Amino acid sequence: MSQRYFLRLLGTIGIAAAFAGPALAQQSAARPDLSGTWQLSQDSTKDGLGARAQGLLILSAGNFALQVVDGQLPAFQSDDRHGAAAAEAEKAAKADVAYFGTYDVAPADGSLMFHIASSSFPNWAGSDQKWFVKAAGDQLTLIDTKDSAAMLIWKRVPSREGEPFATRGGRRSVHY
């Protein structure tokens, strides 16, 4: 390789880096870090549970797990989850949705795409779910792409890394 060619190549790389650097910095600044654990604070989706909704969303290394439940669902008569009466089981099934899989953020519009591997609602398994994202500080808002009034608002859960595992007092032991 001639010295002239080598210098030209270095110059080209330098110019490309000069233009790409600010663009890459702007792109990373425009896309907030969504990874972490999020607690549901508001559910206004069409099937939402409103003020009764409780949920958790975990986003980590391109994987996600999401669960939303009715926090006011009454306990079953039986402590055996397989021994629920038909009406209890039906009500519980309608008041809970959980799914997991992988996710990515589209650079073009900043939308979040859940690639659902499995779900408590079996029709969602193997499908994609797209949400528009608004993130500000410790709040993450997922907005339905087909109905902008339908959204899930999440608050970031502070990290408990390094803390010993502890449960709240008064809990009882249950078996799977």
PDB file of N, CA, C and O in Angstrom, residues 107-149:
ATOM      1  N   PRO A 107     -34.930   2.639  15.420  1.00  0.00           N
ATOM      2  CA  PRO A 107     -34.229   3.922  15.370  1.00  0.00           C
ATOM      3  C   PRO A 107     -35.012   5.005  14.629  1.00  0.00           C
ATOM      4  O   PRO A 107     -34.934   6.173  14.978  1.00  0.00           O
ATOM      5  N   ALA A 108     -35.808   4.623  13.644  1.00  0.00           N
ATOM      6  CA  ALA A 108     -36.507   5.613  12.819  1.00  0.00           C
ATOM      7  C   ALA A 108     -37.546   6.397  13.608  1.00  0.00           C
ATOM      8  O   ALA A 108     -37.584   7.621  13.552  1.00  0.00           O
ATOM      9  N   ASP A 109     -38.403   5.705  14.341  1.00  0.00           N
ATOM     10  CA  ASP A 109     -39.476   6.416  15.048  1.00  0.00           C
ATOM     11  C   ASP A 109     -39.420   6.239  16.566  1.00  0.00           C
ATOM     12  O   ASP A 109     -40.274   6.737  17.279  1.00  0.00           O
ATOM     13  N   GLY A 110     -38.421   5.522  17.069  1.00  0.00           N
ATOM     14  CA  GLY A 110     -38.284   5.352  18.510  1.00  0.00           C
ATOM     15  C   GLY A 110     -39.320   4.435  19.126  1.00  0.00           C
ATOM     16  O   GLY A 110     -39.484   4.396  20.335  1.00  0.00           O
ATOM     17  N   SER A 111     -40.048   3.694  18.290  1.00  0.00           N
ATOM     18  CA  SER A 111     -41.072   2.806  18.823  1.00  0.00           C
ATOM     19  C   SER A 111     -40.431   1.571  19.446  1.00  0.00           C
ATOM     20  O   SER A 111     -39.302   1.200  19.130  1.00  0.00           O
ATOM     21  N   LEU A 112     -41.161   0.963  20.339  1.00  0.00           N
ATOM     22  CA  LEU A 112     -40.727  -0.250  21.022  1.00  0.00           C
ATOM     23  C   LEU A 112     -41.513  -1.412  20.444  1.00  0.00           C
ATOM     24  O   LEU A 112     -42.735  -1.348  20.347  1.00  0.00           O
ATOM     25  N   MET A 113     -40.803  -2.454  20.038  1.00  0.00           N
ATOM     26  CA  MET A 113     -41.456  -3.630  19.469  1.00  0.00           C
ATOM     27  C   MET A 113     -41.202  -4.816  20.383  1.00  0.00           C
ATOM     28  O   MET A 113     -40.063  -5.198  20.613  1.00  0.00           O
ATOM     29  N   PHE A 114     -42.292  -5.362  20.939  1.00  0.00           N
ATOM     30  CA  PHE A 114     -42.206  -6.592  21.708  1.00  0.00           C
ATOM     31  C   PHE A 114     -42.393  -7.757  20.740  1.00  0.00           C
ATOM     32  O   PHE A 114     -43.377  -7.804  20.018  1.00  0.00           O
ATOM     33  N   HIS A 115     -41.458  -8.696  20.747  1.00  0.00           N
ATOM     34  CA  HIS A 115     -41.568  -9.927  19.967  1.00  0.00           C
ATOM     35  C   HIS A 115     -41.967 -10.998  20.989  1.00  0.00           C
ATOM     36  O   HIS A 115     -41.118 -11.483  21.742  1.00  0.00           O
ATOM     37  N   ILE A 116     -43.239 -11.329  21.027  1.00  0.00           N
ATOM     38  CA  ILE A 116     -43.792 -12.158  22.092  1.00  0.00           C
ATOM     39  C   ILE A 116     -43.523 -13.633  21.829  1.00  0.00           C
ATOM     40  O   ILE A 116     -43.970 -14.192  20.829  1.00  0.00           O
ATOM     41  N   ALA A 117     -42.793 -14.251  22.747  1.00  0.00           N
ATOM     42  CA  ALA A 117     -42.493 -15.682  22.646  1.00  0.00           C
ATOM     43  C   ALA A 117     -43.650 -16.505  23.194  1.00  0.00           C
ATOM     44  O   ALA A 117     -44.053 -17.500  22.595  1.00  0.00           O
ATOM     45  N   SER A 118     -44.194 -16.085  24.328  1.00  0.00           N
ATOM     46  CA  SER A 118     -45.306 -16.805  24.945  1.00  0.00           C
ATOM     47  C   SER A 118     -46.120 -15.832  25.774  1.00  0.00           C
ATOM     48  O   SER A 118     -45.606 -14.798  26.217  1.00  0.00           O
ATOM     49  N   SER A 119     -47.390 -16.178  25.983  1.00  0.00           N
ATOM     50  CA  SER A 119     -48.304 -15.277  26.679  1.00  0.00           C
ATOM     51  C   SER A 119     -49.396 -16.061  27.390  1.00  0.00           C
ATOM     52  O   SER A 119     -49.765 -17.159  26.952  1.00  0.00           O
ATOM     53  N   SER A 120     -49.925 -15.472  28.469  1.00  0.00           N
ATOM     54  CA  SER A 120     -51.075 -16.084  29.136  1.00  0.00           C
ATOM     55  C   SER A 120     -52.308 -16.017  28.234  1.00  0.00           C
ATOM     56  O   SER A 120     -53.254 -16.770  28.423  1.00  0.00           O
ATOM     57  N   PHE A 121     -52.296 -15.107  27.271  1.00  0.00           N
ATOM     58  CA  PHE A 121     -53.313 -15.083  26.217  1.00  0.00           C
ATOM     59  C   PHE A 121     -52.659 -15.740  25.005  1.00  0.00           C
ATOM     60  O   PHE A 121     -51.842 -15.122  24.315  1.00  0.00           O
ATOM     61  N   PRO A 122     -52.939 -17.027  24.751  1.00  0.00           N
ATOM     62  CA  PRO A 122     -52.171 -17.800  23.769  1.00  0.00           C
ATOM     63  C   PRO A 122     -52.168 -17.224  22.359  1.00  0.00           C
ATOM     64  O   PRO A 122     -51.231 -17.481  21.598  1.00  0.00           O
ATOM     65  N   ASN A 123     -53.158 -16.440  21.988  1.00  0.00           N
ATOM     66  CA  ASN A 123     -53.210 -15.875  20.641  1.00  0.00           C
ATOM     67  C   ASN A 123     -52.072 -14.888  20.380  1.00  0.00           C
ATOM     68  O   ASN A 123     -51.773 -14.583  19.228  1.00  0.00           O
ATOM     69  N   TRP A 124     -51.458 -14.344  21.436  1.00  0.00           N
ATOM     70  CA  TRP A 124     -50.361 -13.398  21.262  1.00  0.00           C
ATOM     71  C   TRP A 124     -49.020 -14.093  21.059  1.00  0.00           C
ATOM     72  O   TRP A 124     -48.072 -13.457  20.598  1.00  0.00           O
ATOM     73  N   ALA A 125     -48.899 -15.357  21.418  1.00  0.00           N
ATOM     74  CA  ALA A 125     -47.623 -16.064  21.278  1.00  0.00           C
ATOM     75  C   ALA A 125     -47.185 -16.047  19.817  1.00  0.00           C
ATOM     76  O   ALA A 125     -47.973 -16.305  18.907  1.00  0.00           O
ATOM     77  N   GLY A 126     -45.925 -15.705  19.582  1.00  0.00           N
ATOM     78  CA  GLY A 126     -45.391 -15.660  18.225  1.00  0.00           C
ATOM     79  C   GLY A 126     -45.753 -14.410  17.452  1.00  0.00           C
ATOM     80  O   GLY A 126     -45.536 -14.346  16.248  1.00  0.00           O
ATOM     81  N   SER A 127     -46.298 -13.402  18.136  1.00  0.00           N
ATOM     82  CA  SER A 127     -46.678 -12.170  17.443  1.00  0.00           C
ATOM     83  C   SER A 127     -45.809 -11.002  17.912  1.00  0.00           C
ATOM     84  O   SER A 127     -45.019 -11.139  18.845  1.00  0.00           O
ATOM     85  N   ASP A 128     -45.963  -9.876  17.244  1.00  0.00           N
ATOM     86  CA  ASP A 128     -45.264  -8.647  17.618  1.00  0.00           C
ATOM     87  C   ASP A 128     -46.275  -7.630  18.114  1.00  0.00           C
ATOM     88  O   ASP A 128     -47.417  -7.590  17.642  1.00  0.00           O
ATOM     89  N   GLN A 129     -45.841  -6.803  19.042  1.00  0.00           N
ATOM     90  CA  GLN A 129     -46.699  -5.755  19.595  1.00  0.00           C
ATOM     91  C   GLN A 129     -45.888  -4.461  19.588  1.00  0.00           C
ATOM     92  O   GLN A 129     -44.819  -4.392  20.190  1.00  0.00           O
ATOM     93  N   LYS A 130     -46.402  -3.454  18.886  1.00  0.00           N
ATOM     94  CA  LYS A 130     -45.673  -2.199  18.723  1.00  0.00           C
ATOM     95  C   LYS A 130     -46.284  -1.111  19.594  1.00  0.00           C
ATOM     96  O   LYS A 130     -47.508  -0.957  19.639  1.00  0.00           O
ATOM     97  N   TRP A 131     -45.421  -0.370  20.284  1.00  0.00           N
ATOM     98  CA  TRP A 131     -45.831   0.749  21.142  1.00  0.00           C
ATOM     99  C   TRP A 131     -44.975   1.962  20.816  1.00  0.00           C
ATOM    100  O   TRP A 131     -43.775   1.833  20.594  1.00  0.00           O
ATOM    101  N   PHE A 132     -45.594   3.149  20.829  1.00  0.00           N
ATOM    102  CA  PHE A 132     -44.805   4.368  20.794  1.00  0.00           C
ATOM    103  C   PHE A 132     -44.321   4.622  22.211  1.00  0.00           C
ATOM    104  O   PHE A 132     -45.006   4.288  23.178  1.00  0.00           O
ATOM    105  N   VAL A 133     -43.138   5.208  22.334  1.00  0.00           N
ATOM    106  CA  VAL A 133     -42.498   5.377  23.636  1.00  0.00           C
ATOM    107  C   VAL A 133     -42.286   6.850  23.941  1.00  0.00           C
ATOM    108  O   VAL A 133     -41.831   7.610  23.091  1.00  0.00           O
ATOM    109  N   LYS A 134     -42.634   7.223  25.163  1.00  0.00           N
ATOM    110  CA  LYS A 134     -42.249   8.523  25.713  1.00  0.00           C
ATOM    111  C   LYS A 134     -41.547   8.214  27.029  1.00  0.00           C
ATOM    112  O   LYS A 134     -42.130   7.569  27.902  1.00  0.00           O
ATOM    113  N   ALA A 135     -40.304   8.629  27.149  1.00  0.00           N
ATOM    114  CA  ALA A 135     -39.550   8.388  28.374  1.00  0.00           C
ATOM    115  C   ALA A 135     -39.026   9.720  28.892  1.00  0.00           C
ATOM    116  O   ALA A 135     -38.447  10.504  28.133  1.00  0.00           O
ATOM    117  N   ALA A 136     -39.264   9.968  30.167  1.00  0.00           N
ATOM    118  CA  ALA A 136     -38.776  11.184  30.800  1.00  0.00           C
ATOM    119  C   ALA A 136     -38.431  10.853  32.248  1.00  0.00           C
ATOM    120  O   ALA A 136     -39.305  10.461  33.021  1.00  0.00           O
ATOM    121  N   GLY A 137     -37.156  10.960  32.569  1.00  0.00           N
ATOM    122  CA  GLY A 137     -36.722  10.658  33.932  1.00  0.00           C
ATOM    123  C   GLY A 137     -37.043   9.223  34.293  1.00  0.00           C
ATOM    124  O   GLY A 137     -36.655   8.293  33.596  1.00  0.00           O
ATOM    125  N   ASP A 138     -37.793   9.058  35.361  1.00  0.00           N
ATOM    126  CA  ASP A 138     -38.148   7.723  35.844  1.00  0.00           C
ATOM    127  C   ASP A 138     -39.547   7.294  35.403  1.00  0.00           C
ATOM    128  O   ASP A 138     -40.167   6.444  36.039  1.00  0.00           O
ATOM    129  N   GLN A 139     -40.071   7.900  34.345  1.00  0.00           N
ATOM    130  CA  GLN A 139     -41.383   7.526  33.825  1.00  0.00           C
ATOM    131  C   GLN A 139     -41.267   7.059  32.379  1.00  0.00           C
ATOM    132  O   GLN A 139     -40.613   7.691  31.562  1.00  0.00           O
ATOM    133  N   LEU A 140     -41.914   5.940  32.108  1.00  0.00           N
ATOM    134  CA  LEU A 140     -41.949   5.356  30.766  1.00  0.00           C
ATOM    135  C   LEU A 140     -43.410   5.230  30.362  1.00  0.00           C
ATOM    136  O   LEU A 140     -44.192   4.603  31.077  1.00  0.00           O
ATOM    137  N   THR A 141     -43.785   5.826  29.252  1.00  0.00           N
ATOM    138  CA  THR A 141     -45.155   5.740  28.759  1.00  0.00           C
ATOM    139  C   THR A 141     -45.147   4.964  27.445  1.00  0.00           C
ATOM    140  O   THR A 141     -44.426   5.310  26.514  1.00  0.00           O
ATOM    141  N   LEU A 142     -45.933   3.892  27.409  1.00  0.00           N
ATOM    142  CA  LEU A 142     -46.115   3.108  26.192  1.00  0.00           C
ATOM    143  C   LEU A 142     -47.486   3.459  25.634  1.00  0.00           C
ATOM    144  O   LEU A 142     -48.500   3.286  26.321  1.00  0.00           O
ATOM    145  N   ILE A 143     -47.516   3.952  24.415  1.00  0.00           N
ATOM    146  CA  ILE A 143     -48.746   4.424  23.786  1.00  0.00           C
ATOM    147  C   ILE A 143     -49.111   3.481  22.651  1.00  0.00           C
ATOM    148  O   ILE A 143     -48.284   3.196  21.771  1.00  0.00           O
ATOM    149  N   ASP A 144     -50.338   3.006  22.669  1.00  0.00           N
ATOM    150  CA  ASP A 144     -50.830   2.090  21.636  1.00  0.00           C
ATOM    151  C   ASP A 144     -50.721   2.777  20.281  1.00  0.00           C
ATOM    152  O   ASP A 144     -51.150   3.918  20.113  1.00  0.00           O
ATOM    153  N   THR A 145     -50.157   2.094  19.297  1.00  0.00           N
ATOM    154  CA  THR A 145     -49.960   2.690  17.974  1.00  0.00           C
ATOM    155  C   THR A 145     -51.266   2.853  17.200  1.00  0.00           C
ATOM    156  O   THR A 145     -51.314   3.595  16.236  1.00  0.00           O
ATOM    157  N   LYS A 146     -52.333   2.169  17.634  1.00  0.00           N
ATOM    158  CA  LYS A 146     -53.619   2.276  16.933  1.00  0.00           C
ATOM    159  C   LYS A 146     -54.617   3.170  17.669  1.00  0.00           C
ATOM    160  O   LYS A 146     -55.646   3.538  17.106  1.00  0.00           O
ATOM    161  N   ASP A 147     -54.341   3.487  18.942  1.00  0.00           N
ATOM    162  CA  ASP A 147     -55.247   4.298  19.758  1.00  0.00           C
ATOM    163  C   ASP A 147     -54.411   5.101  20.741  1.00  0.00           C
ATOM    164  O   ASP A 147     -54.004   4.588  21.777  1.00  0.00           O
ATOM    165  N   SER A 148     -54.146   6.364  20.410  1.00  0.00           N
ATOM    166  CA  SER A 148     -53.233   7.171  21.227  1.00  0.00           C
ATOM    167  C   SER A 148     -53.768   7.451  22.632  1.00  0.00           C
ATOM    168  O   SER A 148     -53.019   7.885  23.504  1.00  0.00           O
ATOM    169  N   ALA A 149     -55.057   7.198  22.886  1.00  0.00           N
ATOM    170  CA  ALA A 149     -55.600   7.378  24.237  1.00  0.00           C
ATOM    171  C   ALA A 149     -55.318   6.155  25.110  1.00  0.00           C
ATOM    172  O   ALA A 149     -55.439   6.226  26.330  1.00  0.00           O
TER     173      ALA A 149
END
